[in-house]
CSV table of C-alpha atoms and ligand atoms in Angstrom, one decimal:
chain,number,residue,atom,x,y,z
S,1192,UNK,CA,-54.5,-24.2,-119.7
S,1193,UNK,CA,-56.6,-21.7,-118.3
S,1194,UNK,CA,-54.1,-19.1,-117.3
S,1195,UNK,CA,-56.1,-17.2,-114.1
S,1196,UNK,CA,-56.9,-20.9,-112.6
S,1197,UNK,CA,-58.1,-20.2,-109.1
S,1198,UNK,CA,-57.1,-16.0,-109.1
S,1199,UNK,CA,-59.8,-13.6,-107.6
S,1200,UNK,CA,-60.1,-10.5,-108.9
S,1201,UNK,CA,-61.8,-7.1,-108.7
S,1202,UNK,CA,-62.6,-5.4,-111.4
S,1203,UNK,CA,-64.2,-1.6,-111.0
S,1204,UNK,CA,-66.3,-0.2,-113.3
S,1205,UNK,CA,-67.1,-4.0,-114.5
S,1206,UNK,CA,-71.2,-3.3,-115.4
S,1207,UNK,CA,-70.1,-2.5,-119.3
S,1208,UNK,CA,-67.7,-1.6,-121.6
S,1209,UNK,CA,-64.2,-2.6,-120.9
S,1210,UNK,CA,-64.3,-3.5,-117.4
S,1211,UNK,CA,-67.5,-6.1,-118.4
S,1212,UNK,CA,-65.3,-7.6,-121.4
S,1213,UNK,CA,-62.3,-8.0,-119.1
S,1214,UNK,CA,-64.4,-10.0,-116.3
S,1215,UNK,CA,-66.3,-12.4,-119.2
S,1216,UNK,CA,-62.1,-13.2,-120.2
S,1217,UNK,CA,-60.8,-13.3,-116.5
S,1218,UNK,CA,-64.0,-15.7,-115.9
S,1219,UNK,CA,-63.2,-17.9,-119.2
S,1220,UNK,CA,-59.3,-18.2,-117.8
S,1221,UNK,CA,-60.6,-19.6,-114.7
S,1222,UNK,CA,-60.9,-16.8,-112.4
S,1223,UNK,CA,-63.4,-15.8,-109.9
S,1224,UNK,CA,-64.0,-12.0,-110.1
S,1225,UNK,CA,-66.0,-9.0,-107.8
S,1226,UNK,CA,-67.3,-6.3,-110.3
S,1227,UNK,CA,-68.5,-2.8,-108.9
S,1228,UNK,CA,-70.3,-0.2,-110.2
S,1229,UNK,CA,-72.7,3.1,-109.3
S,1230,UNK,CA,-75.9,1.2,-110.3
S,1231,UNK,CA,-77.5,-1.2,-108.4
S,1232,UNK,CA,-79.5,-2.6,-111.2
S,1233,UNK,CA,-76.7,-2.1,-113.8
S,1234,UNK,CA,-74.3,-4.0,-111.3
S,1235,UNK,CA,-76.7,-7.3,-110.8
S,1236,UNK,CA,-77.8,-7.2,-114.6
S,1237,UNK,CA,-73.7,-7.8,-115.4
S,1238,UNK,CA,-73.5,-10.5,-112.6
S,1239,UNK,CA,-76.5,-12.4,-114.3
S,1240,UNK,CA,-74.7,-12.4,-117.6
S,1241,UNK,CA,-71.2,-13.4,-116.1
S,1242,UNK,CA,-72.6,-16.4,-114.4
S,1243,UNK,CA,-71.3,-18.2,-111.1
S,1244,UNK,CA,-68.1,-16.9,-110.9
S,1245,UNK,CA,-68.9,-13.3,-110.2
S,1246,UNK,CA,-69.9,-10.9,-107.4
S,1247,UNK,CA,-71.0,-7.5,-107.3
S,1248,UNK,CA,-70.6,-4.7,-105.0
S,1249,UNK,CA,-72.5,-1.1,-105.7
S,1250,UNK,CA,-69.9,1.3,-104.9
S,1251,UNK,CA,-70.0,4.6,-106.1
S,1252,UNK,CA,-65.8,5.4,-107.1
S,1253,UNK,CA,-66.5,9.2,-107.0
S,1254,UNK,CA,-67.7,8.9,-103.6
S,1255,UNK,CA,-65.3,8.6,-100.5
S,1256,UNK,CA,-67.7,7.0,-97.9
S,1257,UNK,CA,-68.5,4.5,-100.7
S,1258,UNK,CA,-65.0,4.0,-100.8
S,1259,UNK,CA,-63.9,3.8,-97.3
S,1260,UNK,CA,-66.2,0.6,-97.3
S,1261,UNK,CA,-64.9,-1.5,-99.9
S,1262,UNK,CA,-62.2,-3.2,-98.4
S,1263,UNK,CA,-64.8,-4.6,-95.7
S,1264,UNK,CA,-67.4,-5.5,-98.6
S,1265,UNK,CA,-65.0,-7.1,-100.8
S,1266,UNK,CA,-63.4,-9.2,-97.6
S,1267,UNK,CA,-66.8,-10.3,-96.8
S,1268,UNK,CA,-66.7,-12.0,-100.2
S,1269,UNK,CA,-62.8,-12.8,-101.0
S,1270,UNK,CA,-60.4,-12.5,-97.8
S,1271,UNK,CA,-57.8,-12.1,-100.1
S,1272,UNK,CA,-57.4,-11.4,-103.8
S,1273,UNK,CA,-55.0,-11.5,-106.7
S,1274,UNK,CA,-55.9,-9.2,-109.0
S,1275,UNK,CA,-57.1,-5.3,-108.9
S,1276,UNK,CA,-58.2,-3.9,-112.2
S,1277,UNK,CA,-58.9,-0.2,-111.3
S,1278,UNK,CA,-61.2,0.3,-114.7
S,1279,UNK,CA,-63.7,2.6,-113.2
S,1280,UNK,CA,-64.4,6.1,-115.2
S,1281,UNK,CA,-66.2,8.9,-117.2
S,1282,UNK,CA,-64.7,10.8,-120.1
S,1283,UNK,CA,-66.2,14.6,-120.5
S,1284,UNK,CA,-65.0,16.4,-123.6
S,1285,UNK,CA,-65.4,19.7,-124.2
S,1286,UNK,CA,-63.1,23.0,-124.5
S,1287,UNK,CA,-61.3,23.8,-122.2
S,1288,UNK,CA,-63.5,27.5,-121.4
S,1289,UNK,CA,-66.6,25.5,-121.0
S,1290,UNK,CA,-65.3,22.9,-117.7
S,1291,UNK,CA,-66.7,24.2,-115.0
S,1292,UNK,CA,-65.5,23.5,-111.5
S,1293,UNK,CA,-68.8,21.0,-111.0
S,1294,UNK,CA,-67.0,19.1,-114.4
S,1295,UNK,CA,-63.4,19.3,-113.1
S,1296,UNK,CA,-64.6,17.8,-109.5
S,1297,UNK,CA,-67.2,15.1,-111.1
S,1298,UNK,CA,-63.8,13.9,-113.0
S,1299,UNK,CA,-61.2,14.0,-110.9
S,1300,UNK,CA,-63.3,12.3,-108.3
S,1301,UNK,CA,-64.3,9.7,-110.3
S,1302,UNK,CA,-61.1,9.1,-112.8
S,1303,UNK,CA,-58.2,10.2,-110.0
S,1304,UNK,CA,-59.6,10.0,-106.6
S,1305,UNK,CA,-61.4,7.3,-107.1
S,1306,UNK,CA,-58.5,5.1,-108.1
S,1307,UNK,CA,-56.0,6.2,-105.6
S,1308,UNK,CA,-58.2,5.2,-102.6
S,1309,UNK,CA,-59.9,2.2,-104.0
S,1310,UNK,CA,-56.1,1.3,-104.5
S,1311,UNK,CA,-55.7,2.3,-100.8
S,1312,UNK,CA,-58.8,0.2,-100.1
S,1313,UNK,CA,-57.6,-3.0,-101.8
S,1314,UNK,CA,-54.1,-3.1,-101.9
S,1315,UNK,CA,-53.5,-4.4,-98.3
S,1316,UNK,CA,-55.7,-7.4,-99.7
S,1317,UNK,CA,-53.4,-8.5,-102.1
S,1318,UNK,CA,-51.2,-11.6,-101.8
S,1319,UNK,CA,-48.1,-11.2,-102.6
S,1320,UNK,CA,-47.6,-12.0,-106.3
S,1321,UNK,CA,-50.7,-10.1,-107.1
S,1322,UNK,CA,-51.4,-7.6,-109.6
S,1323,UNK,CA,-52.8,-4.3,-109.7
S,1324,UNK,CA,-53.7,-2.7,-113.3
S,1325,UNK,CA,-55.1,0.4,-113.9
S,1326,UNK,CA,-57.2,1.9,-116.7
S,1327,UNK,CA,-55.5,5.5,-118.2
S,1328,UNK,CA,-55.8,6.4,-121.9
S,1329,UNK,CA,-53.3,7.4,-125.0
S,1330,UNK,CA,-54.8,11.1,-124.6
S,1331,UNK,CA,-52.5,11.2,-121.7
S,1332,UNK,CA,-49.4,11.4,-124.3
S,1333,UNK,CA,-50.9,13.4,-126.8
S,1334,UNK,CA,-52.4,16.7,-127.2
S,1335,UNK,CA,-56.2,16.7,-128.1
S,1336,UNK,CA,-58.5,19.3,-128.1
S,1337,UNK,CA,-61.4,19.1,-125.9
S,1338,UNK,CA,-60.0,15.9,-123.8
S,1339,UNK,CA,-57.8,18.7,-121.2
S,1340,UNK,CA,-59.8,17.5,-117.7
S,1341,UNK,CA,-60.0,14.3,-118.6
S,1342,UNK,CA,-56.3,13.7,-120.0
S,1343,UNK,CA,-55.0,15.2,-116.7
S,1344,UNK,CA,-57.2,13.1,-114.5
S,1345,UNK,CA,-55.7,9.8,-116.2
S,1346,UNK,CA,-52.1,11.8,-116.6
S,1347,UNK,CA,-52.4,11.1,-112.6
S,1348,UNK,CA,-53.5,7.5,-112.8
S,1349,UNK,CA,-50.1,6.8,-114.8
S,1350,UNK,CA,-48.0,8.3,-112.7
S,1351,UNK,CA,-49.6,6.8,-109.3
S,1352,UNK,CA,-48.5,3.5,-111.0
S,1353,UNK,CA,-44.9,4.4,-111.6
S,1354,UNK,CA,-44.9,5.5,-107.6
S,1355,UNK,CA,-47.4,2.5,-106.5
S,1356,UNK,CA,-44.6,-0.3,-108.8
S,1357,UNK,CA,-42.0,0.8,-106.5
S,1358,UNK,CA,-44.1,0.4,-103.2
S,1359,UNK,CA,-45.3,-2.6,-103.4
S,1360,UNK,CA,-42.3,-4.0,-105.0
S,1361,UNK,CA,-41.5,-5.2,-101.5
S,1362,UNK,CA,-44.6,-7.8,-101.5
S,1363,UNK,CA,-44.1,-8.8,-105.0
S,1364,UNK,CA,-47.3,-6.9,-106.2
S,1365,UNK,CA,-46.9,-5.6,-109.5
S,1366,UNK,CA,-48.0,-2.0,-110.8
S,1367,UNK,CA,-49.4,-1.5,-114.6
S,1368,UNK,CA,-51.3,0.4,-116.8
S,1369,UNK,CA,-53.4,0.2,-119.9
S,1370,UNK,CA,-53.6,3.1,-122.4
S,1371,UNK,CA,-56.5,2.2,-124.8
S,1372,UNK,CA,-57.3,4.1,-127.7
S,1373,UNK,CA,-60.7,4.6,-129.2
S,1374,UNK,CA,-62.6,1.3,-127.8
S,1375,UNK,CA,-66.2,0.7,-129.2
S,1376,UNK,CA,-67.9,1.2,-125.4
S,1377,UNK,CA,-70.9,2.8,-124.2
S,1378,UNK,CA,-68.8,5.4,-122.6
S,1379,UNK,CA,-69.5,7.5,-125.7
S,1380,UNK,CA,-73.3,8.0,-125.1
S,1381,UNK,CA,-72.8,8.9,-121.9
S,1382,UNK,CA,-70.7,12.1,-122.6
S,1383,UNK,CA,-73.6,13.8,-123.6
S,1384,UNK,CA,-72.8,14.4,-126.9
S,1385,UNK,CA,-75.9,14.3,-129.6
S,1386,UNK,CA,-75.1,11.3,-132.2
S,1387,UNK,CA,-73.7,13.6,-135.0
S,1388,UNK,CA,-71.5,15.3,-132.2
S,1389,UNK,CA,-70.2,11.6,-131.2
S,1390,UNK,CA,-70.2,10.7,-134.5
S,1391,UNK,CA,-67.4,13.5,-136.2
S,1392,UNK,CA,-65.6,13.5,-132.7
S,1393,UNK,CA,-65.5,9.5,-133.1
S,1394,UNK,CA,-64.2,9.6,-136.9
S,1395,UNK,CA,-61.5,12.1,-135.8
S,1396,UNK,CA,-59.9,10.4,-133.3
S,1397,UNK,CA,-59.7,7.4,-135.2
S,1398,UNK,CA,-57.9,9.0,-137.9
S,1399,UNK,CA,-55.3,10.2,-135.6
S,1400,UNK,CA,-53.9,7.2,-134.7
S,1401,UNK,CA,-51.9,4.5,-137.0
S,1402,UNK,CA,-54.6,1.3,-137.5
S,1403,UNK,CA,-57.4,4.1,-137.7
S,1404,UNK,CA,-60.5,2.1,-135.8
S,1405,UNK,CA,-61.9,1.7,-133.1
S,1406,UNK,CA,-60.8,-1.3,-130.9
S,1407,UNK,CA,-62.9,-3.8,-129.2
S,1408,UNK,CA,-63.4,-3.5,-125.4
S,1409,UNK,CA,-62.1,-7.2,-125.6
S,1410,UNK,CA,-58.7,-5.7,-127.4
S,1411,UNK,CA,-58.0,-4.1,-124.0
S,1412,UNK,CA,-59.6,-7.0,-121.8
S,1413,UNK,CA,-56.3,-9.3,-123.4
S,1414,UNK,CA,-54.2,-6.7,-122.6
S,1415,UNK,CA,-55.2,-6.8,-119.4
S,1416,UNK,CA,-55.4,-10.5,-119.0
S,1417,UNK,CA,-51.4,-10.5,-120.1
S,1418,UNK,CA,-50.7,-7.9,-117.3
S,1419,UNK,CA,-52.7,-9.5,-114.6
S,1420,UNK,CA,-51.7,-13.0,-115.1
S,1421,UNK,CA,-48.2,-15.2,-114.4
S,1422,UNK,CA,-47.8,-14.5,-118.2
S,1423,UNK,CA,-46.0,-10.8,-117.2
S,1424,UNK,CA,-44.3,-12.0,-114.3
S,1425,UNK,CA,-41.3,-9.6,-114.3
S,1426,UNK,CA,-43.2,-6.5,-116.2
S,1427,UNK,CA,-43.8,-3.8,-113.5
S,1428,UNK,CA,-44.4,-0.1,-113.5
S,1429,UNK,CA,-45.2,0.0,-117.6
S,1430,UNK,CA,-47.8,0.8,-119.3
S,1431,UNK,CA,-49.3,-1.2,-122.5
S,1432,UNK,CA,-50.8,1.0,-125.0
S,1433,UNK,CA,-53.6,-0.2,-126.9
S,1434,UNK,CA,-53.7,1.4,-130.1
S,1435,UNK,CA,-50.7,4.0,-129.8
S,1436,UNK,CA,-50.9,7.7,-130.4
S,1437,UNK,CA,-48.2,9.2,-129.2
S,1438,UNK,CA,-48.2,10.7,-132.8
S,1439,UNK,CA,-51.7,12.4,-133.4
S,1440,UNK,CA,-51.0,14.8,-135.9
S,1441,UNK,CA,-53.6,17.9,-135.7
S,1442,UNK,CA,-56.0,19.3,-133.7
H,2567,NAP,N1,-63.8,3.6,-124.5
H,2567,NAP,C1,-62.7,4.3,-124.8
H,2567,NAP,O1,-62.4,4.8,-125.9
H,2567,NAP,C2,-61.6,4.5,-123.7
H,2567,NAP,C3,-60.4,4.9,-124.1
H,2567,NAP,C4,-59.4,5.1,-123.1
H,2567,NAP,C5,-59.7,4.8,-121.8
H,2567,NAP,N2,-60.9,4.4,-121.4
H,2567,NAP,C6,-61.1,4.1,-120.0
H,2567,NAP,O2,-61.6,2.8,-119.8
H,2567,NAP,C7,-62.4,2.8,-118.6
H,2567,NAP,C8,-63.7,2.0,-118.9
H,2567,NAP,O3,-64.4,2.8,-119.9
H,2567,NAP,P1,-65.4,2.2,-121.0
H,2567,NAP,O4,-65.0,2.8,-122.3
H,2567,NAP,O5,-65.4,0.7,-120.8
H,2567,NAP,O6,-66.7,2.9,-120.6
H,2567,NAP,P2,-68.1,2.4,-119.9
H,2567,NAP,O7,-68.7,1.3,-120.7
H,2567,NAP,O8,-68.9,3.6,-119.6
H,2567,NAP,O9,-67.5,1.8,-118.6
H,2567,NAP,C9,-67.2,2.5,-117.5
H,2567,NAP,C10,-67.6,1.8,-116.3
H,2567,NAP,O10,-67.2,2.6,-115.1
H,2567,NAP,C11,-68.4,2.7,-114.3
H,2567,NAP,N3,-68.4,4.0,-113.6
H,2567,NAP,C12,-68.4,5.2,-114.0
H,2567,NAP,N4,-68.4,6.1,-113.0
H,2567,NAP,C13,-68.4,5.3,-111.9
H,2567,NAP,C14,-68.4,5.6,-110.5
H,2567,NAP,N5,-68.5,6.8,-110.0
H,2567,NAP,N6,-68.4,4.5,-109.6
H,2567,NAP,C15,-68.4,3.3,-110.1
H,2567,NAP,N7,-68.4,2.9,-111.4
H,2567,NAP,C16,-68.4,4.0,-112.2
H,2567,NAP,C17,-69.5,2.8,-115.3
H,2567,NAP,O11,-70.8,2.6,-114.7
H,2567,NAP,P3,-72.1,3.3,-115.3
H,2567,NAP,O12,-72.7,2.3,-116.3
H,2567,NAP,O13,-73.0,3.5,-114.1
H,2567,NAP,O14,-71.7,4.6,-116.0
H,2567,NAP,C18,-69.1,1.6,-116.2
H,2567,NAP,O15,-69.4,0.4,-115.6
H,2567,NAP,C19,-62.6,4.2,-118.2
H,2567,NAP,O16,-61.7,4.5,-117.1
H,2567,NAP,C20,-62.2,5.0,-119.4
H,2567,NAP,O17,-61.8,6.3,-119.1
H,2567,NAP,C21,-61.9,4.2,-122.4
């Protein structure tokens, strides 16, 4: 039994990566699904591939008149949805002396911002019973060199949960996160990063965690799937690590 039979869903951040992997299994389980993303051709390329059951909206998530609009784009498509998967971000890694305030901005925008009022947007469109998951990351819990904007930006994603689980409580919407470890997406090559730089930075952070690898973006799709479907009925206002590392060891 397909277990998203007849949901709709939005899923941010959906043209690649993890968002894309989680609307391909929300799809499969018999969901209908918006994606959203920055680029117009990137967002209809990822609608082609998902088939009949998907949408797409270009909205930018680091910019607030883009996000002031979605509520109205994504009623003109669903009146009413089930499921929110807030997946939308950018990871910048570098020391801490080198983030400039052009950096910080670009990534709270995007990976704080971004989520709280695209939350804002959608929420009120949720029937009760829904589901709202959003997409942090394990760096939140652990110290790691060079991740300092971006582990705060997501510190405040997990957090907005916690506070969003006990607001919408009342309309029995539920309030989770994901924490994936290293996940096999393109987000590395767009860090700007040379190959060998990705490369060592990639092999380090897998050995800092226990099952040392890198996880599939469809690892955190099923994780997802579990937290946005009847399946998790009375789990609200925790988070699901994907590959824990709430024990990195080093720098
Ligand atoms: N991969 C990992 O190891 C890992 C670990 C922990 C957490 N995460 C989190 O997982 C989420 C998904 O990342 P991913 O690894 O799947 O990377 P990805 O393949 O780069 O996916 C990120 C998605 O978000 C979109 N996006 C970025 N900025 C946006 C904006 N301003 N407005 C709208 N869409 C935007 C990207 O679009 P473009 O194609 O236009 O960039 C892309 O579709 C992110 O929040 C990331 O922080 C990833």
């Amino acid at each position: 039994m397909q277990k998203l039979k007849g949901k709709k869903a939005v899923i941010t951040g959906a043209n690649s990566g993890i968002g894309l992997a989680t609307a391909k299994l929300f799809i499969k389980e018999g969901a209908e699904v918006i994606i959203t993303g920055r680029n117009a051709t990137s967002v209809e390329k990822a609608v082609e591939e998902l088939g009949s059951n998907a949408h797409g909206i270009v909205s930018d998530a680091g910019k607030m008149d883009n996000l002031l609009t979605l509520q109205k784009e994504v009623r003109d498509i669903f009146p009413s949805i089930d499921i929110v998967f807030a997946n939308a971000g950018i990871a910048v890694f570098k020391p801490f002396e080198l983030i400039d305030e052009s950096t910080y901005d670009q990534t709270m925008n995007i990976n704080t911002k971004g989520v709280f009022f695209t939350l804002q947007q959608l929420t009120p469109l949720l029937k009760e019973g829904g589901s709202v998951v959003l997409n942090a990351t394990i760096l939140v819990h652990s110290g790691f060199a060079s991740a300092s904007v971006y582990a705060a930006s997501k510190g405040a994603v997990l957090s907005l949960a916690k506070s969003l689980a006990v607001e919408l409580a009342d309309k029995n919407i539920r309030v989770n996160s994901i924490s994936p470890g290293p996940i096999s997406t393109p987000i590395y090559d767009k860090m700007g990063m040379d190959q060998e730089a990705i490369e060592a930075f990639a092999n380090d952070l897998q050995q800092k965690i226990p099952l040392r690898r890198f996880g599939g973006a469809d690892e955190v799709a099923k994780a997802a799937l579990f937290l946005s479907s009847d399946e998790s009925s009375f789990v609200t206002g925790s988070e699901i690590t994907v590959a824990e590392a709430r024990i990195l060891i080093s720098k």
